[in-house]
Every structure is written in structure tokens, then in C-alpha cells.
PDB file of C-alpha atoms in Angstrom:
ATOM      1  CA  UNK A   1     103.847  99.661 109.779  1.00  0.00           C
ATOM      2  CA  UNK A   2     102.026  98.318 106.863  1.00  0.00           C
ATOM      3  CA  UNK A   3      98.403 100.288 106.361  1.00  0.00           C
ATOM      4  CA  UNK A   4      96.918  97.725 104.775  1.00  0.00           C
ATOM      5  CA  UNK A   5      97.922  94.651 107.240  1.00  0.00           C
ATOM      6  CA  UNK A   6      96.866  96.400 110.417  1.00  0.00           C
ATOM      7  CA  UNK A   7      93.260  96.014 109.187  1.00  0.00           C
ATOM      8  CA  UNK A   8      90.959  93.053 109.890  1.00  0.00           C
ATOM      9  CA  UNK A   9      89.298  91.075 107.832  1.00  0.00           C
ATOM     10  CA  UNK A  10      85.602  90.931 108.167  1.00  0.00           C
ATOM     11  CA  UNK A  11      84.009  87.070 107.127  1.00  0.00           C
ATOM     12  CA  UNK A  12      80.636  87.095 106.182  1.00  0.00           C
ATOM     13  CA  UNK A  13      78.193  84.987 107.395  1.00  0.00           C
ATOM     14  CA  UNK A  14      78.601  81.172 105.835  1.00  0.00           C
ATOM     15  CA  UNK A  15      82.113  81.670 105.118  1.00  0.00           C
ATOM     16  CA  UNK A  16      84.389  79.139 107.352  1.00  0.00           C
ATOM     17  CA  UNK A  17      87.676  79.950 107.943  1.00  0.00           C
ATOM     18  CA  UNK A  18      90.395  77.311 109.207  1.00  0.00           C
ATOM     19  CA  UNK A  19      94.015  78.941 110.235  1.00  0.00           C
ATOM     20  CA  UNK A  20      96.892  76.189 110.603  1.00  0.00           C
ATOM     21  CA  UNK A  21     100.536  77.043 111.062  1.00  0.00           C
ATOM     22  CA  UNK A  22     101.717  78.226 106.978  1.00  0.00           C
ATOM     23  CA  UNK A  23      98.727  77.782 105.946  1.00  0.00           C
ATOM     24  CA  UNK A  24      94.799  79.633 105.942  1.00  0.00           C
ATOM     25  CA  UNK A  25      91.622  77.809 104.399  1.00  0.00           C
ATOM     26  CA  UNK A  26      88.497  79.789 103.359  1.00  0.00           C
ATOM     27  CA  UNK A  27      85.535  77.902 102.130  1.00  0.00           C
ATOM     28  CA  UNK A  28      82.213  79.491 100.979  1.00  0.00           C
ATOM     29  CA  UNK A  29      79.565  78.546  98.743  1.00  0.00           C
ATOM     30  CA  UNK A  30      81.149  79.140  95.696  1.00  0.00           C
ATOM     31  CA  UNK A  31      84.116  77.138  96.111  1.00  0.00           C
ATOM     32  CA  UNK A  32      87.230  76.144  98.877  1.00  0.00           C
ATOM     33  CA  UNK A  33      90.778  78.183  98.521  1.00  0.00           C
ATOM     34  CA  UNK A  34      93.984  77.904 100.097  1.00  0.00           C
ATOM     35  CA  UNK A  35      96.736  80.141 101.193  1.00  0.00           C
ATOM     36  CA  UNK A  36     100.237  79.185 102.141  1.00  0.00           C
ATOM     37  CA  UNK A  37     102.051  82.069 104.615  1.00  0.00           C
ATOM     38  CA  UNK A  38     105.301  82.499 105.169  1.00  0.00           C
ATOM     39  CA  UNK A  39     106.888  82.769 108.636  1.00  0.00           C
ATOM     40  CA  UNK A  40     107.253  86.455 108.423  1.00  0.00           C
ATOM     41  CA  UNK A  41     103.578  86.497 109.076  1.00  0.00           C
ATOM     42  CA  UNK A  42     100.944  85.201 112.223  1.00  0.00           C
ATOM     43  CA  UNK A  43      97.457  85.102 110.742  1.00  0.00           C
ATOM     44  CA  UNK A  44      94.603  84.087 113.276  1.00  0.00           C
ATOM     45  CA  UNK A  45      91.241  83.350 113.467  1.00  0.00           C
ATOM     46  CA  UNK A  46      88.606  85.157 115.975  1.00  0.00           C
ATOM     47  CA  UNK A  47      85.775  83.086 116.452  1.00  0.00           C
ATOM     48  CA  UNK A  48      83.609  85.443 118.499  1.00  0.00           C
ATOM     49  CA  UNK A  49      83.970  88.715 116.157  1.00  0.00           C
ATOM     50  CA  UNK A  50      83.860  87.045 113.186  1.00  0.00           C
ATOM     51  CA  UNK A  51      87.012  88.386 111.314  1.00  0.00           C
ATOM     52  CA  UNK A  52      90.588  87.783 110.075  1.00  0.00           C
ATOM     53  CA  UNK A  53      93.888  89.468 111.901  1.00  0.00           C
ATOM     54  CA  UNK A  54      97.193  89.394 109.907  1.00  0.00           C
ATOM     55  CA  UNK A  55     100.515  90.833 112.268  1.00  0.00           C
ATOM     56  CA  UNK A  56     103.781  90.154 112.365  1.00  0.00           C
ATOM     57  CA  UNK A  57     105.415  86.945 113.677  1.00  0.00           C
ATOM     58  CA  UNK A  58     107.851  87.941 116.629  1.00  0.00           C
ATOM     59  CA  UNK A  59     111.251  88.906 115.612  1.00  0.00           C
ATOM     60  CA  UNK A  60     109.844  90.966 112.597  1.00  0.00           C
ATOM     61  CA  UNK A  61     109.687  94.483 112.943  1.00  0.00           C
ATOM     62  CA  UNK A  62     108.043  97.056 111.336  1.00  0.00           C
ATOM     63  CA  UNK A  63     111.118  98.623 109.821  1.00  0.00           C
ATOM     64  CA  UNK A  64     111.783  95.297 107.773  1.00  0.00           C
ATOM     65  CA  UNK A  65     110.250  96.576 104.053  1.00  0.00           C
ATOM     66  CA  UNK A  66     110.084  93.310 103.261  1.00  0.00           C
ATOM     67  CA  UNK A  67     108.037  91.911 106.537  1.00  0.00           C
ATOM     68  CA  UNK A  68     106.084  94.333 106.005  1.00  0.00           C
ATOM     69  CA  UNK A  69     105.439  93.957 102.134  1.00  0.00           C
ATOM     70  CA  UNK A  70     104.608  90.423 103.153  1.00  0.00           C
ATOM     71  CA  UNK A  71     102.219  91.698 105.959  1.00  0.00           C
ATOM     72  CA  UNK A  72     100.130  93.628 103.501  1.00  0.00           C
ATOM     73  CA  UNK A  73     100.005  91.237 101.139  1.00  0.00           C
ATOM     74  CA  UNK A  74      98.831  88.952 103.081  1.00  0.00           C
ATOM     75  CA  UNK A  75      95.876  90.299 104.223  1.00  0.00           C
ATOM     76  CA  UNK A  76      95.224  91.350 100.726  1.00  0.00           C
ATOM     77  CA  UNK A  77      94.997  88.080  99.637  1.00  0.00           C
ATOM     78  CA  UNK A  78      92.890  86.722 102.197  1.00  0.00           C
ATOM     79  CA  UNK A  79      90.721  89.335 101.387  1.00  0.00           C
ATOM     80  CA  UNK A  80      90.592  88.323  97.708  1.00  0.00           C
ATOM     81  CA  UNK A  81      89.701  84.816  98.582  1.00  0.00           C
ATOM     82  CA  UNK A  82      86.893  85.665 101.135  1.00  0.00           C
ATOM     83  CA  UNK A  83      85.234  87.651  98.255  1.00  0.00           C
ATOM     84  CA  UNK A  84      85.999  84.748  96.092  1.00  0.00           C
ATOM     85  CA  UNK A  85      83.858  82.198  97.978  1.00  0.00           C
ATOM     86  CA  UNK A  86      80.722  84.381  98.438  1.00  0.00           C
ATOM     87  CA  UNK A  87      80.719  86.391  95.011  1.00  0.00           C
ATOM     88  CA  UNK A  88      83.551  85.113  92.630  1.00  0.00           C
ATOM     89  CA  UNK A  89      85.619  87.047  90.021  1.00  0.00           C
ATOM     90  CA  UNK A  90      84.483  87.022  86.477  1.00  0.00           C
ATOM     91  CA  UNK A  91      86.439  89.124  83.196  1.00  0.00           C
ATOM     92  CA  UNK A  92      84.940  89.477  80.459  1.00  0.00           C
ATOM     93  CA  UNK A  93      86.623  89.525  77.144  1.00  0.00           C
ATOM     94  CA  UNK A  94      85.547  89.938  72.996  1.00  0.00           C
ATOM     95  CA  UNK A  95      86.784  88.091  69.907  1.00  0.00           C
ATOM     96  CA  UNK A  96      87.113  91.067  67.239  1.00  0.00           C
ATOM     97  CA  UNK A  97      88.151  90.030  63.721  1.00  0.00           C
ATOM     98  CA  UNK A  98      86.400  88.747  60.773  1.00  0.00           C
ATOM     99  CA  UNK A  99      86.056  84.884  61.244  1.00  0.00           C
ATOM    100  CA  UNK A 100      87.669  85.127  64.693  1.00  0.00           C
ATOM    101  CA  UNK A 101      86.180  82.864  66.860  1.00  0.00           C
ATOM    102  CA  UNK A 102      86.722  81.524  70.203  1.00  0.00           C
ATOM    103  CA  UNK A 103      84.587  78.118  71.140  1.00  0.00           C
ATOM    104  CA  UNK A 104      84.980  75.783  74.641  1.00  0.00           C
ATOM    105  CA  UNK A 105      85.890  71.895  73.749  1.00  0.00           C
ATOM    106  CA  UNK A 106      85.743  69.813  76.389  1.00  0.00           C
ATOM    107  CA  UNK A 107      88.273  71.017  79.113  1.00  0.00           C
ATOM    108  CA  UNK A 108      90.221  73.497  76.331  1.00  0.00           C
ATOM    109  CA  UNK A 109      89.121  76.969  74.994  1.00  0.00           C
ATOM    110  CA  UNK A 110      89.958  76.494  70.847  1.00  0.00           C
ATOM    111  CA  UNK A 111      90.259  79.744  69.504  1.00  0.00           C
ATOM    112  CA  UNK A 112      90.480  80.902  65.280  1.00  0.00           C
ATOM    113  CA  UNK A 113      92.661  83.866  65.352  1.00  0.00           C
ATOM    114  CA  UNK A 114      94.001  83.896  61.985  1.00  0.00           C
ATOM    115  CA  UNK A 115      96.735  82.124  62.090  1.00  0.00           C
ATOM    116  CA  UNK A 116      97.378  79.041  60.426  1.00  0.00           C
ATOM    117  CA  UNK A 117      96.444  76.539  63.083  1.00  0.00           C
ATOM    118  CA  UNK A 118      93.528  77.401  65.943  1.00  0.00           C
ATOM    119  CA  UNK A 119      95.223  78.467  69.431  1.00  0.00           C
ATOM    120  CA  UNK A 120      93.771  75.847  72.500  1.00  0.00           C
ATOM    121  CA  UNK A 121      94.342  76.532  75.856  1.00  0.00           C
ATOM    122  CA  UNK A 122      93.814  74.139  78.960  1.00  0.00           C
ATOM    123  CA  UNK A 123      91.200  75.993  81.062  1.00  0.00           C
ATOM    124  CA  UNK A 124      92.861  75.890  84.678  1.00  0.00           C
ATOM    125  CA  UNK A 125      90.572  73.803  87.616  1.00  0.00           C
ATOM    126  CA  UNK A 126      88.521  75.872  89.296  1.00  0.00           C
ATOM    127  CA  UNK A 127      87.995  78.336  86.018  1.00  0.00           C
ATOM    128  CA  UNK A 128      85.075  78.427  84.121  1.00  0.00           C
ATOM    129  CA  UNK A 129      84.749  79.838  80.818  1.00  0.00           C
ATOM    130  CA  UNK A 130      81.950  80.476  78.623  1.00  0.00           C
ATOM    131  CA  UNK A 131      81.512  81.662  75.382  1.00  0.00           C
ATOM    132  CA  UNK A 132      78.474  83.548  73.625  1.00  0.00           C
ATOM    133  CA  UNK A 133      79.341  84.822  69.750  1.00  0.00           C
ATOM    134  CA  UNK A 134      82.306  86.667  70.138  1.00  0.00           C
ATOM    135  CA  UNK A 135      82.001  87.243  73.567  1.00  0.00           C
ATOM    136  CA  UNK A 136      83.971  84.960  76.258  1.00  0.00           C
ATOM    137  CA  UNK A 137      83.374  85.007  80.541  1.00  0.00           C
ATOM    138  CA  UNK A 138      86.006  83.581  82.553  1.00  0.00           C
ATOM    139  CA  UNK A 139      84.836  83.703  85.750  1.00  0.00           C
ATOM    140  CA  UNK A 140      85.742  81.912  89.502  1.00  0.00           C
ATOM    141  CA  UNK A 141      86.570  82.249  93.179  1.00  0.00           C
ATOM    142  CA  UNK A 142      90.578  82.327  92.835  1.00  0.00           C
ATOM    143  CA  UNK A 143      90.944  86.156  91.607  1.00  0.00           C
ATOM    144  CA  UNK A 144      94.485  85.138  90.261  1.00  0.00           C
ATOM    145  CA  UNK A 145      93.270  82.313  88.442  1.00  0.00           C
ATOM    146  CA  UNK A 146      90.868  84.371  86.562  1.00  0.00           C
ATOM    147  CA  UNK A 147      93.151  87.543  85.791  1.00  0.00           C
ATOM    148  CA  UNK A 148      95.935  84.930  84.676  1.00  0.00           C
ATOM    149  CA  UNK A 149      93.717  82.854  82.119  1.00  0.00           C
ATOM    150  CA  UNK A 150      92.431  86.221  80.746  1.00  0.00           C
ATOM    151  CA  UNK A 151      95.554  87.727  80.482  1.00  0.00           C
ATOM    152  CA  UNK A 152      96.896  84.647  78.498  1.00  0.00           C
ATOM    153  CA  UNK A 153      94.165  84.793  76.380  1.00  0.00           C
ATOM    154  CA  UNK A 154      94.584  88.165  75.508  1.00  0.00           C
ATOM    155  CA  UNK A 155      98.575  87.544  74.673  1.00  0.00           C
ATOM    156  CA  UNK A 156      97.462  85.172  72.037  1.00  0.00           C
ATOM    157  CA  UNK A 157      96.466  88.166  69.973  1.00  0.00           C
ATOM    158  CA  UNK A 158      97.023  91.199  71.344  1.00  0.00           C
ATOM    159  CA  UNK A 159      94.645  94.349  69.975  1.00  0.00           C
ATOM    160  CA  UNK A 160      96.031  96.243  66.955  1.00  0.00           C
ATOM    161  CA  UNK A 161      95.485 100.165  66.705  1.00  0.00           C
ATOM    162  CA  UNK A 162      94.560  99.973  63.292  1.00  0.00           C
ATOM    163  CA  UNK A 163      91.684  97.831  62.795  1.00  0.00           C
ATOM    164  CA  UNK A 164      90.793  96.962  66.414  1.00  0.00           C
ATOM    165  CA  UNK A 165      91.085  93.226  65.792  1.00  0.00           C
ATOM    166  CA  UNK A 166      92.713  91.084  68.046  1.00  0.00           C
ATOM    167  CA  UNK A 167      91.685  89.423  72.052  1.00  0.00           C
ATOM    168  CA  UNK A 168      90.446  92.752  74.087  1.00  0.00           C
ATOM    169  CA  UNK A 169      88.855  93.559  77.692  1.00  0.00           C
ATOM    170  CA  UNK A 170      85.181  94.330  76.996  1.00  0.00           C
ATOM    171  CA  UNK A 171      85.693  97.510  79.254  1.00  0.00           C
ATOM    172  CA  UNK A 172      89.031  97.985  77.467  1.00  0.00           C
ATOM    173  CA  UNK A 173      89.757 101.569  75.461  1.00  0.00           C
ATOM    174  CA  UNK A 174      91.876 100.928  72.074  1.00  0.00           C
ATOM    175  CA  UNK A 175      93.330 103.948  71.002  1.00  0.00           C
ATOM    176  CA  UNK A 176      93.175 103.899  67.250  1.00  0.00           C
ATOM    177  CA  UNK A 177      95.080 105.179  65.014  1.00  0.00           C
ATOM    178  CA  UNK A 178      94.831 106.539  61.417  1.00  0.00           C
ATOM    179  CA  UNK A 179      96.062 104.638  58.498  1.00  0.00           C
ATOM    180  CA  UNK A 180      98.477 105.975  55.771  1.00  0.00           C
ATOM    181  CA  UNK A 181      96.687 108.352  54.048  1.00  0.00           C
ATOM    182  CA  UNK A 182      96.872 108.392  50.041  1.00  0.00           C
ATOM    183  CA  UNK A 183      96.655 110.885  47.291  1.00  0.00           C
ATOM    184  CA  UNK A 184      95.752 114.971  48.673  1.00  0.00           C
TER     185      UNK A 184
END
């Protein structure tokens, strides 16, 4: 019996939900998401308290680890995108390196990283990024959308122990690490 999936899902007010078979639609004021479930799942909708139930479809049983993965993780994610719509995700990340820069052109993020050409990535729909100095927001109402454009980002150049350049969290912790020392 998944812990997580046996819980309902509270909606806020101004939050409509719409529940068709495979698929769940949550729309809020800070954008419109959608879900596709699989037929492991029966997600419905109850008008009169307001909230969300995820269980198993018939024929699924409890002992199934997979069923029930899918159970939890389901209800997880319609929990993501209910918080989406009403407050939205946002991660935060810094530029560190001398000349590094990151800018926003057009519907790309162009960013100076020290190699020989500038990095550009295509900024997903639904994503918005902006930049200030060395400082960049990528923030929206699809918490995988987010995560995944800030992760990328971060790839481009990851942060070294030694000098502390490179793409970072702004809440992330680099370890450093001495340098060679010469001469005693």
C-alpha cells in the first residue's frame, strides 16, 4: 500500500481541476498543466470536498511494486502541478568566473563561459528566465521544466573545487579545495 498515494490532494480555492480517462488537467492563475496516467492508476475528482483521490485501477493490487510505485507517483505529481498553478517553482542560479556572463536573447539564454564560442540554449515554453549580473531565475508552474533547464544549465560548466568558477545553485555548498602548495 503506497503511503504517499492513499493521501488526497487538497485544491485550493481558484484552482480547476478536469479528470478524463489517461489524462488530469489543473489550471490556476499562473498557468494550465497536463498529466497523462497510466491504466495502473484511477484518479478522480470530488467536487463537493474540494480535493484530488489517486487509487488503484481494479485488477492492481497492492502487492504489485510497480502499481504501487505508479500510485505514489502519481499523486506526487499532481501535487507538484497544483502548487505550480497557484505559486510556481523558481531556481536560482550564479555565473562565477571572470568575464562569465549569462544574457537572455530573444527566446535563447547566450551564455560566455570561456570557451571558444558562447553556449545558447532554447528556453523551454512555459519557462521563464531572467538574468540580473551574474545572477539567473528560472522560474514556472511545471516543477520538471524548471529543475531540467537548471540542471542543463549547470552541465554546461559544472563548478570546479579550485577556484569556484563554473554554473552553481545559489544555495549550493562547493567544497574547495587547496591548490598545490610550493616551496616550505
Amino acid at each position: 500500500m503506497s503511503r504517499i498515494g492513499k493521501k488526497v490532494v487538497p485544491v485550493p480555492a481558484g484552482v480547476k481541476v478536469a479528470v478524463k480517462p489517461g489524462l488530469v488537467s489543473v489550471e490556476g492563475p499562473k498557468g494550465k498543466l497536463d498529466l497523462k496516467t497510466r491504466s495502473e492508476v484511477v484518479v478522480t475528482w470530488a467536487e463537493s470536498e474540494k480535493s484530488v483521490k489517486v487509487a488503484l485501477a481494479p485488477g492492481f493490487s497492492a502487492e504489485n511494486k510497480f502499481a504501487n510505485a505508479i500510485w505514489g507517483s502519481t499523486r506526487a505529481h499532481i501535487r507538484n502541478m497544483i502548487e505550480g498553478v497557484t505559486k510556481g517553482y523558481e531556481k536560482n542560479l550564479e555565473v562565477v568566473g571572470v568575464g562569465w556572463t549569462a544574457a537572455v536573447t530573444g527566446k535563447s539564454l547566450k551564455m560566455t563561459l570561456g570557451y571558444a564560442n558562447p553556449v545558447m540554449m532554447e528556453i523551454p515554453a512555459g519557462v521563464s528566465v531572467t538574468v540580473e549580473k551574474q545572477f539567473v531565475k528560472v522560474a514556472g508552474p511545471d516543477r520538471g521544466a524548471v529543475g531540467r533547464f537548471a540542471a542543463d544549465m549547470r552541465a554546461n560548466r559544472k563548478p570546479e573545487p579550485y577556484n569556484g568558477k563554473g554554473v552553481k545553485y545559489t544555495d549550493e555548498v562547493i567544497k574547495r579545495k587547496q591548490g598545490k602548495q610550493f616551496g616550505a
